[in-house]
């Protein structure tokens, strides 16, 4: 067992556990941050994505121990109390939520994309989601949500 610290959503957490434990497991089981979903545990579906140092990363594929100097953002840290983030609002407006299982990862992928590219083309949006699996929307509403979010955040 190892003791180490992780910075998640601006808060420092002491983690006690195996240094080979996935970030996904730490978030869900130790920190009770369940927005990142366990869909496959192989990095195929992307439902476990969080933002690590500004990039959308599959949390099932990284060890928490290796992220001690990183800034980790989860869906739980996006809203400001009851006020939704503009990206969350955009997903609701576009009907891009459907069953909701992949939504946290889609929203965080959008945030990482828009942080790097304020006005992405449809091709760039679809490329950003190449590692995110959604079985409900067909991605049309998700692409529309990203476009709405870009407008809300001043990118268009």
Coordinates of C-alpha atoms in Angstrom, one line a residue:
X1 CA 0.0 0.0 0.0
X2 CA 1.2 3.5 -0.9
X3 CA 0.2 6.9 0.3
X4 CA 0.1 9.7 -2.2
X5 CA -1.9 12.8 -3.2
X6 CA -4.0 13.7 -6.2
X7 CA -5.4 17.0 -7.2
X8 CA -9.0 16.5 -8.4
X9 CA -11.3 19.4 -9.3
X10 CA -8.9 21.7 -7.4
X11 CA -8.9 19.7 -4.2
X12 CA -6.0 17.6 -2.8
X13 CA -6.9 14.1 -1.8
X14 CA -4.7 11.6 0.1
X15 CA -4.9 8.3 -1.6
X16 CA -4.0 5.0 0.2
X17 CA -3.8 2.1 -2.1
X18 CA -2.0 0.1 -4.7
X19 CA 0.2 2.2 -7.0
X20 CA -1.0 0.2 -10.0
X21 CA -4.7 1.1 -9.3
X22 CA -6.4 2.9 -12.2
X23 CA -7.5 6.5 -11.9
X24 CA -11.0 5.3 -12.8
X25 CA -11.2 3.0 -9.8
X26 CA -9.7 5.7 -7.5
X27 CA -12.3 8.3 -8.6
X28 CA -15.2 5.9 -8.3
X29 CA -14.3 3.8 -5.3
X30 CA -12.2 6.0 -3.1
X31 CA -13.4 9.5 -3.9
X32 CA -17.0 8.7 -4.7
X33 CA -16.8 10.7 -8.0
X34 CA -18.9 8.4 -10.2
X35 CA -19.3 10.6 -13.3
X36 CA -16.6 8.7 -15.1
X37 CA -18.2 5.5 -16.1
X38 CA -16.7 2.0 -16.3
X39 CA -17.8 0.8 -19.7
X40 CA -15.1 -1.6 -20.8
X41 CA -11.9 -1.2 -18.7
X42 CA -9.8 -1.7 -21.9
X43 CA -9.8 1.9 -23.2
X44 CA -12.2 1.1 -26.1
X45 CA -15.4 3.0 -25.2
X46 CA -14.1 6.3 -23.7
X47 CA -16.9 6.5 -21.1
X48 CA -14.3 7.0 -18.4
X49 CA -12.7 10.1 -19.9
X50 CA -11.6 12.9 -17.6
X51 CA -9.4 15.9 -18.2
X52 CA -5.8 15.5 -17.1
X53 CA -3.6 18.5 -17.5
X54 CA -5.9 19.9 -20.1
X55 CA -6.3 16.7 -22.3
X56 CA -9.3 14.3 -22.4
X57 CA -7.8 11.0 -21.2
X58 CA -9.3 7.6 -20.5
X59 CA -9.1 7.1 -16.8
X60 CA -9.2 3.3 -17.0
X61 CA -5.8 3.3 -18.8
X62 CA -3.8 5.5 -16.4
X63 CA -2.5 4.8 -12.9
X64 CA -3.5 7.3 -10.3
X65 CA -0.1 7.0 -8.6
X66 CA 1.5 8.4 -11.8
X67 CA -0.6 11.6 -11.7
X68 CA 0.6 13.1 -8.4
X69 CA 1.8 16.3 -10.2
X70 CA -1.2 16.5 -12.5
X71 CA -4.4 18.5 -12.5
X72 CA -7.4 16.2 -12.9
X73 CA -10.9 17.4 -13.8
X74 CA -14.0 15.4 -13.6
X75 CA -17.6 16.1 -14.5
X76 CA -18.4 16.8 -10.8
X77 CA -16.1 19.8 -10.9
X78 CA -17.6 21.4 -14.0
X79 CA -20.8 23.0 -12.7
X80 CA -20.7 25.9 -10.2
X81 CA -23.1 24.7 -7.6
X82 CA -26.5 24.5 -9.2
X83 CA -25.4 26.6 -12.2
X84 CA -24.5 24.4 -15.1
X85 CA -21.4 25.0 -17.2
X86 CA -22.2 26.4 -20.7
X87 CA -21.1 23.0 -22.2
X88 CA -23.6 21.2 -20.0
X89 CA -26.3 23.6 -21.0
X90 CA -25.4 23.1 -24.7
X91 CA -25.8 19.3 -24.4
X92 CA -29.2 19.7 -22.8
X93 CA -30.3 22.2 -25.5
X94 CA -29.1 20.0 -28.4
X95 CA -30.7 16.8 -26.9
X96 CA -27.3 15.2 -26.8
X97 CA -27.8 13.5 -23.5
X98 CA -30.1 10.5 -24.3
X99 CA -29.4 7.7 -21.8
X100 CA -26.6 9.8 -20.1
X101 CA -24.1 7.0 -19.7
X102 CA -21.5 8.5 -22.0
X103 CA -22.5 12.1 -21.4
X104 CA -19.8 13.0 -18.7
X105 CA -17.0 11.8 -21.0
X106 CA -18.6 13.6 -24.0
X107 CA -18.9 16.9 -22.1
X108 CA -15.3 16.7 -20.8
X109 CA -14.0 15.8 -24.3
X110 CA -15.8 18.9 -25.5
X111 CA -14.2 21.0 -22.8
X112 CA -10.7 19.8 -23.7
X113 CA -11.4 20.4 -27.5
X114 CA -12.8 23.9 -27.0
X115 CA -9.9 24.8 -24.6
X116 CA -7.6 24.1 -27.6
X117 CA -9.8 25.2 -30.5
X118 CA -12.5 27.8 -29.8
X119 CA -14.2 27.3 -33.2
X120 CA -13.8 23.7 -34.4
X121 CA -15.1 22.5 -37.7
X122 CA -17.5 19.5 -37.8
X123 CA -14.6 17.3 -39.0
X124 CA -12.5 18.4 -36.0
X125 CA -15.4 17.8 -33.6
X126 CA -15.9 14.3 -35.0
X127 CA -12.2 13.6 -34.8
X128 CA -12.1 14.7 -31.1
X129 CA -14.9 12.1 -30.4
X130 CA -13.2 9.2 -32.3
X131 CA -12.5 7.4 -29.1
X132 CA -15.9 8.0 -27.5
X133 CA -18.6 5.5 -28.0
X134 CA -22.3 6.5 -27.9
X135 CA -25.0 4.1 -28.8
X136 CA -27.9 6.4 -28.4
X137 CA -27.5 9.7 -30.3
X138 CA -25.7 8.8 -33.6
X139 CA -23.4 11.8 -32.7
X140 CA -25.6 14.3 -34.7
X141 CA -26.8 15.9 -31.4
X142 CA -23.4 15.7 -29.9
X143 CA -21.8 17.6 -32.8
X144 CA -24.6 20.2 -32.5
X145 CA -24.0 20.5 -28.8
X146 CA -20.3 21.2 -29.4
X147 CA -21.2 23.9 -31.9
X148 CA -23.7 25.5 -29.4
X149 CA -21.1 25.3 -26.6
X150 CA -18.5 27.0 -28.8
X151 CA -21.0 29.9 -29.4
X152 CA -21.8 30.1 -25.7
X153 CA -18.1 30.3 -24.9
X154 CA -17.5 33.0 -27.5
X155 CA -15.8 30.8 -30.1
X156 CA -18.1 31.6 -33.1

